[in-house]
Short mmCIF file of C-alpha atoms in Angstrom, two decimals:
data_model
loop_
_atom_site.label_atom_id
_atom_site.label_comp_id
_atom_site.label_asym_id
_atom_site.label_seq_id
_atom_site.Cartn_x
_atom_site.Cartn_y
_atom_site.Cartn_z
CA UNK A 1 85.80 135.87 100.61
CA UNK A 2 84.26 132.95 99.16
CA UNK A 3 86.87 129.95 97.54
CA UNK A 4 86.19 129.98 93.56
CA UNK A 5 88.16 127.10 92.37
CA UNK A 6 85.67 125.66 90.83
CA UNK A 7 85.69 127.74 87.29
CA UNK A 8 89.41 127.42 86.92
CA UNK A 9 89.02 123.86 87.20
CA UNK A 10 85.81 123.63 84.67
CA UNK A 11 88.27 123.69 81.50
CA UNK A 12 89.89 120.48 82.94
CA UNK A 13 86.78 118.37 83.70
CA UNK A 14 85.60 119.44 80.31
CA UNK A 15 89.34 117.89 78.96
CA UNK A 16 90.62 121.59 77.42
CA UNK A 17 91.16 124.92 78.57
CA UNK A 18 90.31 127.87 76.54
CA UNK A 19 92.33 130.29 75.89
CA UNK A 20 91.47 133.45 76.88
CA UNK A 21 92.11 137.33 75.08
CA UNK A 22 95.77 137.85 76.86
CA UNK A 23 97.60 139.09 74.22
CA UNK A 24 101.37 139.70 75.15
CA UNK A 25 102.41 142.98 74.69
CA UNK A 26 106.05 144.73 74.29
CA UNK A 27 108.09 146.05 76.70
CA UNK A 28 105.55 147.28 78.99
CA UNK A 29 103.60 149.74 78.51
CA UNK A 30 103.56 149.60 74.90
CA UNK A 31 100.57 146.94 73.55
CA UNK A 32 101.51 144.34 70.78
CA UNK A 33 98.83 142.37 68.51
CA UNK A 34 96.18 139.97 69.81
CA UNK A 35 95.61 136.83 68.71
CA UNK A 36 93.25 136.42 65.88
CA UNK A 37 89.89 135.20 66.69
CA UNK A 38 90.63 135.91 70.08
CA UNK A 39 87.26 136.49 72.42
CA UNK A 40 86.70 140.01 73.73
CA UNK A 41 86.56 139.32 77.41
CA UNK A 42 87.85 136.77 79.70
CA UNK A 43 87.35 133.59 80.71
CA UNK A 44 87.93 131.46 84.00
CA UNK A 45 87.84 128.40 81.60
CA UNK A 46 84.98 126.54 79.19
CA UNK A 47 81.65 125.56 81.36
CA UNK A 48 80.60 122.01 79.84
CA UNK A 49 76.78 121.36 80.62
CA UNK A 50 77.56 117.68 80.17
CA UNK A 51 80.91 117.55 82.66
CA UNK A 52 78.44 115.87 85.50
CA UNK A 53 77.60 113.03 82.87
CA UNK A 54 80.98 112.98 81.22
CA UNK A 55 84.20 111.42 82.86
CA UNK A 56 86.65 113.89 83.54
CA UNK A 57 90.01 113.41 81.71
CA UNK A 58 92.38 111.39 83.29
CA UNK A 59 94.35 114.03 85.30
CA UNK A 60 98.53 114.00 84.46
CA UNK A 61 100.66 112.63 86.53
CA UNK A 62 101.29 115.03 89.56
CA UNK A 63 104.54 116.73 89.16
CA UNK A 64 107.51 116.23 91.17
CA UNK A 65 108.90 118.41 93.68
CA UNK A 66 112.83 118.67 94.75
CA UNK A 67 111.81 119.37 98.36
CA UNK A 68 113.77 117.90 101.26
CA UNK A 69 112.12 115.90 103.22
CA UNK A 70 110.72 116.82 106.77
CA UNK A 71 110.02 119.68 108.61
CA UNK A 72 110.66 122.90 106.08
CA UNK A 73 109.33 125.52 108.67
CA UNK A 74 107.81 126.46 112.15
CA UNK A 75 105.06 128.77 112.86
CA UNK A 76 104.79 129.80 116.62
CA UNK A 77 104.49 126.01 117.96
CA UNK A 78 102.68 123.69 114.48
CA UNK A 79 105.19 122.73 111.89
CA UNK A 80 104.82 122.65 108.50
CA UNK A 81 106.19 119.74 106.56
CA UNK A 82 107.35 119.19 103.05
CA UNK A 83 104.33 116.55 102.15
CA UNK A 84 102.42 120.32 103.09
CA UNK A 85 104.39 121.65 100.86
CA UNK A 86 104.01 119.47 97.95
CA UNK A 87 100.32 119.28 98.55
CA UNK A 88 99.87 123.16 98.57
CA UNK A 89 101.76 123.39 95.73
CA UNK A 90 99.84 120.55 93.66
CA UNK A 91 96.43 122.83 94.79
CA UNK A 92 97.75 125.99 93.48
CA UNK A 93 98.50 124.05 90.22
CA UNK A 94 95.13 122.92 89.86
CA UNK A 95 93.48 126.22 91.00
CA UNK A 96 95.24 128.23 88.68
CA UNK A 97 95.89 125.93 85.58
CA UNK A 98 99.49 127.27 85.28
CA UNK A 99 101.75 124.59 84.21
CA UNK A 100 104.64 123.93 86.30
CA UNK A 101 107.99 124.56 84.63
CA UNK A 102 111.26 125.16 85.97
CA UNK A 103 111.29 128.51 85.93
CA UNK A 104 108.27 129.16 87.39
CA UNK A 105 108.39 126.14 90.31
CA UNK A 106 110.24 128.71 92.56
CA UNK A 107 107.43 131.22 92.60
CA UNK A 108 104.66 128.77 93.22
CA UNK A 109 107.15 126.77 95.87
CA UNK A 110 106.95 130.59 97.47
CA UNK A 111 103.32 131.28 97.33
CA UNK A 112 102.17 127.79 99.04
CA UNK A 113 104.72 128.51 101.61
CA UNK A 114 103.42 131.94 102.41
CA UNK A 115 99.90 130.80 102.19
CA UNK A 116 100.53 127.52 104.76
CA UNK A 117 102.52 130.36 107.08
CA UNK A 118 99.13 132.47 106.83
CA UNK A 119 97.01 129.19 107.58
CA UNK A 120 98.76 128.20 110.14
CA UNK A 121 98.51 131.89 111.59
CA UNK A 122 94.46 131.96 111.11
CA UNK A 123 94.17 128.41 112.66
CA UNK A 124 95.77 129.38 115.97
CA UNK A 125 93.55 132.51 115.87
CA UNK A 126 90.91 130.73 115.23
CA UNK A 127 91.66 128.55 118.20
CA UNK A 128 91.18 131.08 121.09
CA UNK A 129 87.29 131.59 120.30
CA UNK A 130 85.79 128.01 121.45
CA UNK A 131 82.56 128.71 119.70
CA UNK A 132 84.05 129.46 116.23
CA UNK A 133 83.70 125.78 115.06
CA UNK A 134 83.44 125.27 111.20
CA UNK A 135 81.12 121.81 110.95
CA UNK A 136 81.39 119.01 108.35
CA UNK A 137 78.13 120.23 106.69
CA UNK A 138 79.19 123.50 106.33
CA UNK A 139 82.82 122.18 104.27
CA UNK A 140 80.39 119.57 102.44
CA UNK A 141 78.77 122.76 101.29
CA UNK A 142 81.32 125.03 100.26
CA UNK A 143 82.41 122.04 97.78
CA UNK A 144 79.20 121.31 96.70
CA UNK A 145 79.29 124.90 95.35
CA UNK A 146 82.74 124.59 93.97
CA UNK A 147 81.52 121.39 92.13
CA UNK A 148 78.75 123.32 91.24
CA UNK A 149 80.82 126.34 89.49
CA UNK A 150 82.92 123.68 87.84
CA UNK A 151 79.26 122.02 85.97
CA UNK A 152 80.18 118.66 88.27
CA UNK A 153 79.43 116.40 90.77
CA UNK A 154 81.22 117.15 94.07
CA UNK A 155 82.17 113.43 94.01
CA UNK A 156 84.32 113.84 90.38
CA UNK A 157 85.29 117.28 91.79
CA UNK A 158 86.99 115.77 94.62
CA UNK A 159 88.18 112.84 92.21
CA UNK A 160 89.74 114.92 89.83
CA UNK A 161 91.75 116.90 92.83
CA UNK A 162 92.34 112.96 93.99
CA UNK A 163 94.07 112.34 90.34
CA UNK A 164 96.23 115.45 90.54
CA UNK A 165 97.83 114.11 93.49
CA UNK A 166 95.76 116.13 96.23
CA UNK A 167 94.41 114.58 99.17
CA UNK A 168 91.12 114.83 99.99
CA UNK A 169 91.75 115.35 103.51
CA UNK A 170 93.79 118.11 102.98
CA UNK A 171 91.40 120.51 100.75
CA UNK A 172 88.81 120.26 103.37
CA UNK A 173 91.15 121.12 106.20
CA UNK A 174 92.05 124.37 103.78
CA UNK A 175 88.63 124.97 103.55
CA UNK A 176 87.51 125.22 106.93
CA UNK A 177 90.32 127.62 107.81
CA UNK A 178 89.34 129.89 105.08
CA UNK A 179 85.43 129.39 106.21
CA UNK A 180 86.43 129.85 110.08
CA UNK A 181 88.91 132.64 109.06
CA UNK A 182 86.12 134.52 107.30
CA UNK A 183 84.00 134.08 110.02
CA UNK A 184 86.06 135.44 112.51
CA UNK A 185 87.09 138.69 109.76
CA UNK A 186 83.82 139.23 109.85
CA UNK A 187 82.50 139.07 113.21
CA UNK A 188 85.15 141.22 114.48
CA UNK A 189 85.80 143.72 111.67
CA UNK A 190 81.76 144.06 110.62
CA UNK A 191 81.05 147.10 112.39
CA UNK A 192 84.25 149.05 111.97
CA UNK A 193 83.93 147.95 107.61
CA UNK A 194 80.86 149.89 107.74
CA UNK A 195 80.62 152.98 105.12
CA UNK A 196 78.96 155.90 106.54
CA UNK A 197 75.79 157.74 104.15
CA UNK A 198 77.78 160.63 103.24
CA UNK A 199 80.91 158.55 102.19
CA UNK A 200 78.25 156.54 99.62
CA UNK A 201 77.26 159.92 98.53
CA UNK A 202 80.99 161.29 98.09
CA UNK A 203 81.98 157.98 95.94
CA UNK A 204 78.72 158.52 93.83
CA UNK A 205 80.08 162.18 93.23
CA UNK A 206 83.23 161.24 92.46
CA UNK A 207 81.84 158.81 89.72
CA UNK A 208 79.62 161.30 88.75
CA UNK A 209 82.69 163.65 88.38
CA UNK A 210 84.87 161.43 86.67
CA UNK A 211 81.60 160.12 83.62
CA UNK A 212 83.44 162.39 81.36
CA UNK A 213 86.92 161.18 81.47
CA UNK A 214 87.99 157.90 79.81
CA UNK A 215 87.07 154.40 81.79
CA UNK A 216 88.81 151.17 81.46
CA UNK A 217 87.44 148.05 82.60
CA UNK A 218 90.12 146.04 83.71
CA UNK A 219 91.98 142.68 85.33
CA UNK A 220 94.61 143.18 87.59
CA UNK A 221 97.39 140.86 89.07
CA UNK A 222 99.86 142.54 91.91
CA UNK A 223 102.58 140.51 93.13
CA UNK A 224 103.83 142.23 95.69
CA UNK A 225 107.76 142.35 96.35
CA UNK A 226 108.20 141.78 99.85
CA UNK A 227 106.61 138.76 100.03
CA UNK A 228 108.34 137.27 96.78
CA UNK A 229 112.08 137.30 98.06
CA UNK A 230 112.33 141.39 96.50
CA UNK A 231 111.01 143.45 93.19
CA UNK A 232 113.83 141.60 90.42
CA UNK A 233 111.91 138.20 91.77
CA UNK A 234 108.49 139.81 91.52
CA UNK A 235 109.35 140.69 88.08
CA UNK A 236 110.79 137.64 87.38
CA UNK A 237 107.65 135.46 88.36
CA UNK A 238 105.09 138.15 87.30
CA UNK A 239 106.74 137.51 83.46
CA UNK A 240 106.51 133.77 84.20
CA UNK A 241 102.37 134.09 85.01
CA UNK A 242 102.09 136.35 81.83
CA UNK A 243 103.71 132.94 79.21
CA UNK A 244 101.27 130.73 81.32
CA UNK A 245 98.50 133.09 80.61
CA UNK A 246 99.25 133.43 77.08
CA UNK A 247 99.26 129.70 76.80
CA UNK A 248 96.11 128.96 77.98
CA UNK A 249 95.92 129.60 81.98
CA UNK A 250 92.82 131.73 82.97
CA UNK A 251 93.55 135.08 83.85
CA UNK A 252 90.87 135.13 86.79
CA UNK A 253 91.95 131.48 88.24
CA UNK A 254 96.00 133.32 87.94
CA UNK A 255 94.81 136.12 89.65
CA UNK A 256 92.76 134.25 92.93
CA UNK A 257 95.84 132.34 93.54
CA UNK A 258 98.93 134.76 92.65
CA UNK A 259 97.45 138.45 93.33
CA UNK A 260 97.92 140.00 96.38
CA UNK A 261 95.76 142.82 95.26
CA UNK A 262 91.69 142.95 97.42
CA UNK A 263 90.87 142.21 93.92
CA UNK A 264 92.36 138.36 94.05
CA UNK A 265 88.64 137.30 95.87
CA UNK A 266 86.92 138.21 92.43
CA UNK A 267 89.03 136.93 90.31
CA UNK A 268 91.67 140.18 89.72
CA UNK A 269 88.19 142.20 88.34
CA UNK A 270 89.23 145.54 89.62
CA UNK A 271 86.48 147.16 87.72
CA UNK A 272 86.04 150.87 86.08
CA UNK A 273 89.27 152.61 86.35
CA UNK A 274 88.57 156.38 85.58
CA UNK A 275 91.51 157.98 84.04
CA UNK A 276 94.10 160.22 85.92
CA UNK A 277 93.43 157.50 89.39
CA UNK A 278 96.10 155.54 89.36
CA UNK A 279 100.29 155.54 89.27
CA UNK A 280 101.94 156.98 85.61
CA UNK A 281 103.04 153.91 85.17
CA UNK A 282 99.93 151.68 85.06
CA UNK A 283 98.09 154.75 83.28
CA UNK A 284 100.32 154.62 80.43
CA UNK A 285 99.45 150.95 79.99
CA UNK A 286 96.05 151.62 80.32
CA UNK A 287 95.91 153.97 77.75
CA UNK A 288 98.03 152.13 74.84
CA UNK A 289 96.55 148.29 75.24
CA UNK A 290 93.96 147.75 73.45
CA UNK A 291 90.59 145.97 74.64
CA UNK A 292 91.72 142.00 74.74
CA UNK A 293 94.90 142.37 75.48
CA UNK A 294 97.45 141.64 78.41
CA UNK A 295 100.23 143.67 79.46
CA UNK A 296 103.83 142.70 80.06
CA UNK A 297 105.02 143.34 83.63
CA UNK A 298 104.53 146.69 84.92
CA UNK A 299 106.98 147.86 87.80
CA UNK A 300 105.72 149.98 90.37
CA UNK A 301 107.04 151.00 93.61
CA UNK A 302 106.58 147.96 96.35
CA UNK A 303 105.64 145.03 93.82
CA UNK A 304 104.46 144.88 89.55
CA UNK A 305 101.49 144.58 87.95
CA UNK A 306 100.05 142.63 85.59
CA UNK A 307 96.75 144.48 83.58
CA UNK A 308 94.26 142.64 81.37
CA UNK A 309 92.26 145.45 79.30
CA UNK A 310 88.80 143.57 79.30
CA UNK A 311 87.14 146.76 78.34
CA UNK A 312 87.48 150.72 77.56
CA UNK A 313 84.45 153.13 77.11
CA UNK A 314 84.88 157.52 76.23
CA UNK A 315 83.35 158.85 79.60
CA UNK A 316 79.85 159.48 78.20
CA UNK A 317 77.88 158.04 80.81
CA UNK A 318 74.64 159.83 81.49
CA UNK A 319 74.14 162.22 84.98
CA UNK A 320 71.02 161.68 86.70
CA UNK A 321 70.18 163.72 89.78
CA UNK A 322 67.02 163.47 91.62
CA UNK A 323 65.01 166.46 92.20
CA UNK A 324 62.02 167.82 94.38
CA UNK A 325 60.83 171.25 93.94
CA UNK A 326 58.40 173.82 95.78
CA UNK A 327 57.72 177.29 93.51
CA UNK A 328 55.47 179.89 93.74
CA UNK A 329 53.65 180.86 90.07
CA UNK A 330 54.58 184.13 88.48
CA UNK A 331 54.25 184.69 85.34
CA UNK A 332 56.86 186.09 82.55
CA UNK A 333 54.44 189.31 82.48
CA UNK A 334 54.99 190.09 86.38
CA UNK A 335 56.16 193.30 87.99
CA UNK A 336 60.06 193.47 89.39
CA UNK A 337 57.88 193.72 92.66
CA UNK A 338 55.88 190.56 92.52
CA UNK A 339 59.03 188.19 91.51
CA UNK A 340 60.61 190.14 94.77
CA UNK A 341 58.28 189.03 96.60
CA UNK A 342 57.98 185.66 95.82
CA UNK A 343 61.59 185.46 96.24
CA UNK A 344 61.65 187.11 99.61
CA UNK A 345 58.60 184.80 100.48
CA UNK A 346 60.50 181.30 99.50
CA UNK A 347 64.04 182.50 101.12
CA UNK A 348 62.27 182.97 104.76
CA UNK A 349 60.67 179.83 104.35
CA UNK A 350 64.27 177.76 102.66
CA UNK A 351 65.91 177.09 106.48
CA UNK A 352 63.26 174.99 107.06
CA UNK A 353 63.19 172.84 104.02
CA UNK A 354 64.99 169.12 103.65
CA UNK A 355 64.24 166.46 100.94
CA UNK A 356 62.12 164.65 103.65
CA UNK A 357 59.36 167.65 104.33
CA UNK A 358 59.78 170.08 100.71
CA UNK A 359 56.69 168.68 99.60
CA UNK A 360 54.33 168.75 102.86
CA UNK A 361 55.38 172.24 103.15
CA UNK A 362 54.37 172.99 100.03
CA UNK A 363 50.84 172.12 100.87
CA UNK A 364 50.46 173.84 104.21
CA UNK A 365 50.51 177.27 102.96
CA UNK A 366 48.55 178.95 100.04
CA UNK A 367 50.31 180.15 96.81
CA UNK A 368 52.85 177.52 97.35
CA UNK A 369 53.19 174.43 94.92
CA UNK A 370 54.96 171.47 95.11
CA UNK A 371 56.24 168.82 92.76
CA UNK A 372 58.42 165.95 93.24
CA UNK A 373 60.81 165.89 89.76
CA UNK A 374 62.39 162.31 90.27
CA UNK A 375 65.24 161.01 88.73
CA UNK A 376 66.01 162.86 85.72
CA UNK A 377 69.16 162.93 83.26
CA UNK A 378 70.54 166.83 83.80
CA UNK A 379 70.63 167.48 80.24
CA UNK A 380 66.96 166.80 79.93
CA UNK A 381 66.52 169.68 83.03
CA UNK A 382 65.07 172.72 82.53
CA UNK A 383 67.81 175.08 81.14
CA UNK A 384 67.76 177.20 84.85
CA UNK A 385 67.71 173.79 86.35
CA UNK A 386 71.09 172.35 85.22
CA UNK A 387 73.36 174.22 87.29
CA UNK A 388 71.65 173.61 90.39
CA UNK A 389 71.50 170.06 89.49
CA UNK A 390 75.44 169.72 89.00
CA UNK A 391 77.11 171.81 91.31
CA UNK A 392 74.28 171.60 94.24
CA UNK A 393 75.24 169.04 96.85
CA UNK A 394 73.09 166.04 97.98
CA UNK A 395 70.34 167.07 100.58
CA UNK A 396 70.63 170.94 100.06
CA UNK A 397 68.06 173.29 99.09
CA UNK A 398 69.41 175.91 96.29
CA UNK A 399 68.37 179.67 96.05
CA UNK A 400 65.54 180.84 94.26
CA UNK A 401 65.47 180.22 90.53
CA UNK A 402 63.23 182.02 88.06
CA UNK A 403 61.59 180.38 85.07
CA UNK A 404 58.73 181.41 83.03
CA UNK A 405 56.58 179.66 85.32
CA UNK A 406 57.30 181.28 88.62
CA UNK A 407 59.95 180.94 91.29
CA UNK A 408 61.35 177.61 92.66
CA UNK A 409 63.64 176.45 95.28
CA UNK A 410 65.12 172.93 94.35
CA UNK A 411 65.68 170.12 96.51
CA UNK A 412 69.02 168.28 94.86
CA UNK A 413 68.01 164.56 96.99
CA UNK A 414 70.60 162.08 94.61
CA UNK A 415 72.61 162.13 92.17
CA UNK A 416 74.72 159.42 90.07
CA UNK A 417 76.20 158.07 86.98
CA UNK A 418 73.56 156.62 85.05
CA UNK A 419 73.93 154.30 81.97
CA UNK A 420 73.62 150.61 82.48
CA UNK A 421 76.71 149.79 84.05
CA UNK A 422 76.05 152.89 86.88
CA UNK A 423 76.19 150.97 90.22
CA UNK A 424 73.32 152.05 92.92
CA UNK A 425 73.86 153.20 95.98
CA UNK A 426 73.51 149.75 98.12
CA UNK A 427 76.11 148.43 94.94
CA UNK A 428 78.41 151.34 96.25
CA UNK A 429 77.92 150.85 99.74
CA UNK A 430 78.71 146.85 99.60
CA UNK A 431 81.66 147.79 97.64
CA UNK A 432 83.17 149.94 99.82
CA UNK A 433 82.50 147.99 102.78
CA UNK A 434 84.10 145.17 100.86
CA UNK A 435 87.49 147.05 100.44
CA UNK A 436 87.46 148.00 104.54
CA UNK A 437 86.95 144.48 105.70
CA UNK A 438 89.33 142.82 102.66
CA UNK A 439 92.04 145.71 103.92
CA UNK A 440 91.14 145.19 107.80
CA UNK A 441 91.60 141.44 107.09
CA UNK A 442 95.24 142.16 105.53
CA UNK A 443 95.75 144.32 108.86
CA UNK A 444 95.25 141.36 111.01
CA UNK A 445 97.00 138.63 108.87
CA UNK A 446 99.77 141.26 108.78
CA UNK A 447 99.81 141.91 112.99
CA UNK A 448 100.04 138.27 113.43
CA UNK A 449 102.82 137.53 111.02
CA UNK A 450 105.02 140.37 112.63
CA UNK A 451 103.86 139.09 116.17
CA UNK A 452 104.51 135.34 115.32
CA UNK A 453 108.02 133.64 115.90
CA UNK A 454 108.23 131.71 112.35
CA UNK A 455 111.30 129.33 111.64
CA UNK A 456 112.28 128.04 108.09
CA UNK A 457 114.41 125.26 107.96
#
């Protein structure tokens, strides 16, 4: 879970944000028009080549917060106080570009408390393993790669948080939580994330499956009810982040500090969403916005959504399956006998066949021959081939097939969506183990939080 402030604060540096494709739309679902000359896919803000020469516009004044002062609440035995507060608040400010109003101070007042509640949770976690120490260097390099991101120095990156009223001090304290919190997710949680072969192979068939039903390629924001103060509040704020959006604020740089969907990491990209997967609700959205534009608030049990339609495509994606084959020749002109007994002769020997040997089988006996098909599309198959390259599963060996040349048994050794947007299988894997650790990772937040004895004031 790597910290990606520095595109949302790009637009700044460079002195203007750019606004990005949101288009509002009426009472959700239905879609309303998008703004003339409106790009056709997001942006986290404008990347200026020159920001490391230029000086960064002056930043506003910080805004001010109606916060008593003191101690606002206590987590197990470290307080937070209302200069964390303000400071939290300023950072999510900056981070997402959303300008504070007062209608929407509330919400962000909630989300920096909830977020120093968490912090404070992972730092006296973090505590009980002595050798889980997050150095210096390594904060030094997790802004230099912000800065980085943003087309700047990390000396004007920190300067420009400096202007906006955020100490210094303070973002590289957040920081090393979220580095020493990741590296304690992930040293625990590592093994138990990890996807197993055949649960790769059932996502790729389920892909493969759905290439012929609509696909929309999407942004998602969830703010989830129970951690807002209840679903009227959650609509409330999640109608407040769609006028900031539609005024400027990047979707993505909304979405890493307001979602509380796995997505938030990347930005709210929630990729290819295959029609028929998710609630009625959202799937009516999906299917009247049009590509560009940005959904009102969309109710759902537990929370609402927010949906960005970045893209939409028919379902044509290609099928490839990859294919190895071992046949005996008979020709069209050969007796019912002789195609019996090639078939009799390749069904004895099929209970010893697997992707891994079908082809050094097929040279140890005489009258055998072997051939290793690769990756083909299915429509490009033989027309006896097809089936068996559909409806076979990964790793088996079908029955005989005849053909004009003879009679085969196929090996069926992959199969996936093709096209150039079709992930591979190590793009599947990662993604899957992505969603076990970011959901293991909510599991333990969530454990400590109910465990904890937390006090507001």
């Amino acid at each position: 879970m790597r910290n990606t402030t520095g595109v949302a604060i790009a637009a700044l540096l460079a002195g203007s944000a750019i606004a990005p494709a949101w288009a509002q739309t009426a009472p959700a679902p239905a879609p309303a028009q998008t703004p003339a000359q409106a790009p056709a896919s997001p942006s986290a803000g404008a990347l200026n080549p020159a920001a490391e020469q230029a000086p960064a516009r002056p930043a506003a004044a910080p805004p001010q917060f109606q916060i008593s002062e003191g101690v606002i609440a206590t987590v197990n035995d470290q307080v937070i106080t209302s200069f964390d507060l303000r400071q939290r608040m300023l950072t999510i400010i900056a981070m997402s570009q959303v300008q504070p109003t007062e209608e929407n101070i509330p919400a962000i007042q909630q989300q920096a408390l909830n977020a120093l509640i968490e912090e404070r949770l992972q730092n006296q976690e973090i505590a009980k393993y002595k050798d889980l120490v997050i150095s210096d260097e390594e904060v030094d390099e997790e802004i230099a790669s912000m800065a980085q991101e943003a087309g700047t120095t990390p000396a004007n990156y920190m300067n420009f948080l400096a202007q906006g009223g955020i100490r210094p001090q303070n973002m590289r304290e957040q920081l090393r939580t979220e580095l020493g919190w990741r590296a304690l997710v992930g040293g625990r949680f590592n093994s138990r994330a990890k996807v197993s072969h055949a649960a790769v192979e059932q996502a790729m068939r389920q892909m493969t499956e759905a290439a012929s039903k609509p696909q929309y390629l999407i942004g998602e924001i969830y703010i989830e009810a129970a951690r807002v103060g209840g679903q009227q509040a959650a609509i409330n704020g999640a109608d407040q982040l769609v006028q900031q959006m539609v005024q400027g604020a990047p979707f993505q740089a909304v979405a890493r500090q307001f979602s509380a969907a796995p997505s938030a990491q990347r930005g709210g990209d929630a990729g290819w969403v295959v029609q028929g997967t998710v609630q009625p609700a959202l799937q009516t959205a999906l299917d009247q916005l049009q590509v560009g534009q940005l959904s009102r608030p969309i109710p759902v049990e537990g929370g609402v959504y927010i949906v960005y339609m970045r893209d939409k495509r028919s379902g044509a994606a290609t099928s490839l399956v990859t294919m190895k084959q071992i046949m005996v020749e008979v020709p069209e002109t050969a007796t019912e006998a002789e195609v019996a007994a090639a078939t009799a002769r390749l069904n004895a020997l099929k209970p010893q066949l697997t992707c891994d040997n079908i082809l050094a089988r097929a040279t140890s006996e005489q009258g055998l021959l072997g051939s290793d098909l690769g990756e083909s599309d299915i429509a490009n198959l033989a027309p006896q081939f097809q089936q068996v390259a559909r409806a076979a599963e990964v790793g088996t060996i079908s029955s005989p097939v005849r053909t004009p040349l003879g009679v085969h048994l196929l090996a069926v050794c992959g199969r996936r969506v093709g096209g150039p947007d079709a992930p591979t299988f190590q793009q599947v894997e990662g993604r899957l183990q992505n969603q076990n650790l970011a959901m293991l990772a909510r599991r333990y937040i969530r454990d400590l939080r109910a465990d904890a004895l937390i006090e507001l004031k």
